[in-house]
PDB file of C-alpha atoms in Angstrom:
ATOM      1  CA  PRO A   1     -38.040 -23.170 -97.987  1.00 56.00           C
ATOM      2  CA  GLN A   2     -36.243 -22.544 -94.602  1.00 60.00           C
ATOM      3  CA  PRO A   3     -36.996 -24.961 -91.878  1.00 58.00           C
ATOM      4  CA  THR A   4     -39.039 -23.510 -89.115  1.00 60.00           C
ATOM      5  CA  PRO A   5     -38.252 -24.304 -85.397  1.00 56.00           C
ATOM      6  CA  GLU A   6     -41.099 -26.786 -85.491  1.00 59.00           C
ATOM      7  CA  THR A   7     -39.797 -28.723 -88.529  1.00 59.00           C
ATOM      8  CA  ALA A   8     -36.048 -28.282 -88.011  1.00 57.00           C
ATOM      9  CA  PRO A   9     -34.215 -31.587 -87.637  1.00 60.00           C
ATOM     10  CA  GLU A  10     -32.845 -32.358 -84.254  1.00 61.00           C
ATOM     11  CA  PRO A  11     -29.118 -32.199 -84.032  1.00 59.00           C
ATOM     12  CA  THR A  12     -27.497 -35.619 -83.929  1.00 58.00           C
ATOM     13  CA  PRO A  13     -25.688 -36.213 -80.665  1.00 55.00           C
ATOM     14  CA  GLU A  14     -21.874 -36.376 -80.838  1.00 55.00           C
ATOM     15  CA  PRO A  15     -20.591 -39.847 -80.591  1.00 52.00           C
ATOM     16  CA  GLU A  16     -18.898 -40.559 -77.187  1.00 53.00           C
ATOM     17  CA  LEU A  17     -15.214 -41.345 -77.425  1.00 50.00           C
ATOM     18  CA  ALA A  18     -13.951 -44.364 -75.594  1.00 46.00           C
ATOM     19  CA  PRO A  19     -11.977 -43.378 -72.538  1.00 43.00           C
ATOM     20  CA  GLU A  20      -8.341 -43.431 -72.852  1.00 43.00           C
ATOM     21  CA  PRO A  21      -6.562 -46.319 -70.978  1.00 39.00           C
ATOM     22  CA  GLU A  22      -5.307 -45.213 -67.612  1.00 40.00           C
ATOM     23  CA  GLU A  23      -1.603 -44.552 -67.603  1.00 40.00           C
ATOM     24  CA  LEU A  24       0.645 -44.023 -64.648  1.00 38.00           C
ATOM     25  CA  PRO A  25       1.144 -40.348 -64.199  1.00 38.00           C
ATOM     26  CA  VAL A  26       4.555 -38.817 -64.650  1.00 40.00           C
ATOM     27  CA  LEU A  27       5.074 -37.044 -61.250  1.00 41.00           C
ATOM     28  CA  SER A  28       7.926 -34.959 -62.411  1.00 51.00           C
ATOM     29  CA  ALA A  29      10.742 -35.007 -64.884  1.00 71.00           C
ATOM     30  CA  LEU A  30      14.352 -35.412 -64.141  1.00 76.00           C
ATOM     31  CA  PRO A  31      15.924 -31.972 -63.786  1.00 77.00           C
ATOM     32  CA  ASP A  32      17.993 -30.859 -66.860  1.00 76.00           C
ATOM     33  CA  ASP A  33      20.110 -28.440 -64.761  1.00 83.00           C
ATOM     34  CA  VAL A  34      21.987 -31.088 -62.820  1.00 86.00           C
ATOM     35  CA  PRO A  35      24.265 -33.959 -64.017  1.00 90.00           C
ATOM     36  CA  ARG A  36      22.269 -37.096 -64.874  1.00 89.00           C
ATOM     37  CA  GLU A  37      24.135 -39.080 -62.134  1.00 93.00           C
ATOM     38  CA  GLU A  38      22.967 -36.597 -59.498  1.00 94.00           C
ATOM     39  CA  ALA A  39      19.359 -36.644 -60.767  1.00 93.00           C
ATOM     40  CA  TYR A  40      19.444 -40.428 -60.582  1.00 95.00           C
ATOM     41  CA  TYR A  41      20.918 -40.333 -57.132  1.00 96.00           C
ATOM     42  CA  SER A  42      18.213 -37.970 -55.908  1.00 94.00           C
ATOM     43  CA  ALA A  43      15.549 -40.312 -57.200  1.00 95.00           C
ATOM     44  CA  TYR A  44      17.440 -43.319 -55.630  1.00 97.00           C
ATOM     45  CA  ARG A  45      17.397 -41.516 -52.245  1.00 96.00           C
ATOM     46  CA  THR A  46      13.583 -40.801 -52.669  1.00 96.00           C
ATOM     47  CA  TYR A  47      12.970 -44.534 -53.476  1.00 97.00           C
ATOM     48  CA  VAL A  48      14.824 -45.662 -50.454  1.00 96.00           C
ATOM     49  CA  ALA A  49      12.914 -43.157 -48.251  1.00 95.00           C
ATOM     50  CA  GLU A  50       9.639 -44.146 -49.656  1.00 95.00           C
ATOM     51  CA  LYS A  51      10.169 -47.897 -49.656  1.00 95.00           C
ATOM     52  CA  ASN A  52      12.682 -48.228 -46.710  1.00 95.00           C
ATOM     53  CA  ALA A  53      14.696 -50.597 -48.877  1.00 96.00           C
ATOM     54  CA  PHE A  54      17.436 -50.486 -51.549  1.00 96.00           C
ATOM     55  CA  PRO A  55      16.146 -51.179 -55.064  1.00 97.00           C
ATOM     56  CA  ASP A  56      17.690 -53.591 -57.441  1.00 97.00           C
ATOM     57  CA  THR A  57      18.348 -52.432 -61.059  1.00 96.00           C
ATOM     58  CA  ARG A  58      14.999 -53.543 -62.378  1.00 97.00           C
ATOM     59  CA  GLN A  59      13.006 -51.970 -59.522  1.00 97.00           C
ATOM     60  CA  PHE A  60      15.027 -48.716 -59.912  1.00 97.00           C
ATOM     61  CA  GLY A  61      14.508 -48.642 -63.734  1.00 96.00           C
ATOM     62  CA  ARG A  62      10.784 -49.101 -63.304  1.00 97.00           C
ATOM     63  CA  TYR A  63      10.671 -46.373 -60.532  1.00 97.00           C
ATOM     64  CA  LEU A  64      12.539 -43.934 -62.793  1.00 96.00           C
ATOM     65  CA  LEU A  65      10.113 -44.688 -65.647  1.00 95.00           C
ATOM     66  CA  HIS A  66       6.892 -44.353 -63.618  1.00 93.00           C
ATOM     67  CA  SER A  67       7.970 -41.505 -61.273  1.00 91.00           C
ATOM     68  CA  TYR A  68      10.047 -39.422 -63.705  1.00 91.00           C
ATOM     69  CA  GLY A  69       9.360 -40.529 -67.184  1.00 91.00           C
ATOM     70  CA  ALA A  70      13.029 -41.730 -67.759  1.00 91.00           C
ATOM     71  CA  THR A  71      12.924 -44.271 -70.640  1.00 91.00           C
ATOM     72  CA  GLY A  72      15.360 -46.376 -72.421  1.00 90.00           C
ATOM     73  CA  ARG A  73      15.839 -46.585 -76.199  1.00 88.00           C
ATOM     74  CA  ASP A  74      12.884 -48.848 -76.531  1.00 89.00           C
ATOM     75  CA  GLY A  75      10.506 -46.560 -74.621  1.00 90.00           C
ATOM     76  CA  GLY A  76      10.585 -48.913 -71.672  1.00 93.00           C
ATOM     77  CA  PRO A  77      12.545 -48.682 -68.441  1.00 95.00           C
ATOM     78  CA  LEU A  78      16.295 -47.982 -68.547  1.00 94.00           C
ATOM     79  CA  SER A  79      18.269 -51.223 -68.971  1.00 94.00           C
ATOM     80  CA  GLU A  80      19.531 -53.169 -66.059  1.00 95.00           C
ATOM     81  CA  GLY A  81      23.043 -53.094 -67.580  1.00 95.00           C
ATOM     82  CA  TYR A  82      22.977 -49.353 -67.895  1.00 95.00           C
ATOM     83  CA  LEU A  83      21.826 -48.888 -64.234  1.00 96.00           C
ATOM     84  CA  ARG A  84      23.998 -51.528 -62.615  1.00 96.00           C
ATOM     85  CA  GLY A  85      27.003 -49.288 -61.991  1.00 95.00           C
ATOM     86  CA  PHE A  86      24.845 -46.426 -60.772  1.00 96.00           C
ATOM     87  CA  ILE A  87      22.981 -48.817 -58.292  1.00 97.00           C
ATOM     88  CA  ARG A  88      26.380 -50.074 -56.885  1.00 96.00           C
ATOM     89  CA  ASP A  89      27.749 -46.631 -56.398  1.00 97.00           C
ATOM     90  CA  PHE A  90      24.446 -45.152 -54.976  1.00 97.00           C
ATOM     91  CA  GLN A  91      24.112 -47.909 -52.380  1.00 96.00           C
ATOM     92  CA  LEU A  92      27.649 -47.297 -51.141  1.00 96.00           C
ATOM     93  CA  ARG A  93      27.194 -43.524 -51.207  1.00 96.00           C
ATOM     94  CA  LEU A  94      23.972 -43.708 -49.314  1.00 96.00           C
ATOM     95  CA  ARG A  95      25.215 -46.082 -46.759  1.00 93.00           C
ATOM     96  CA  THR A  96      28.191 -43.783 -46.058  1.00 93.00           C
ATOM     97  CA  GLU A  97      25.931 -40.721 -45.785  1.00 91.00           C
ATOM     98  CA  MET A  98      23.644 -42.576 -43.438  1.00 88.00           C
ATOM     99  CA  GLU A  99      26.550 -43.666 -41.218  1.00 87.00           C
ATOM    100  CA  THR A 100      27.907 -40.054 -40.999  1.00 85.00           C
ATOM    101  CA  GLU A 101      24.482 -38.458 -40.323  1.00 76.00           C
ATOM    102  CA  HIS A 102      23.820 -40.597 -37.242  1.00 60.00           C
ATOM    103  CA  ILE A 103      27.037 -39.942 -35.444  1.00 56.00           C
ATOM    104  CA  PRO A 104      26.185 -38.172 -32.117  1.00 56.00           C
TER     105      PRO A 104
END
């Protein structure tokens, strides 16, 4: 016999899934159409503009990870050793640009 609407079993509710742990959003990815050094420099300039300070290698690696999704081999931030040369060059380059932009 077919169950009638009065005798039909009530549907069991779907189990609620636990919410995913919150992760930091990736705001944007590093552009593929420019050299990696230029993409990093653009991110470096953005960091300095946002924080009004020059980042060290650790801060910059974490910034690249959280803001652009740039990861090292282990899935964490890019290594400080890898970023050290970039940071040194970027700081000199940005200081030079800042000095020439403010000449009356």
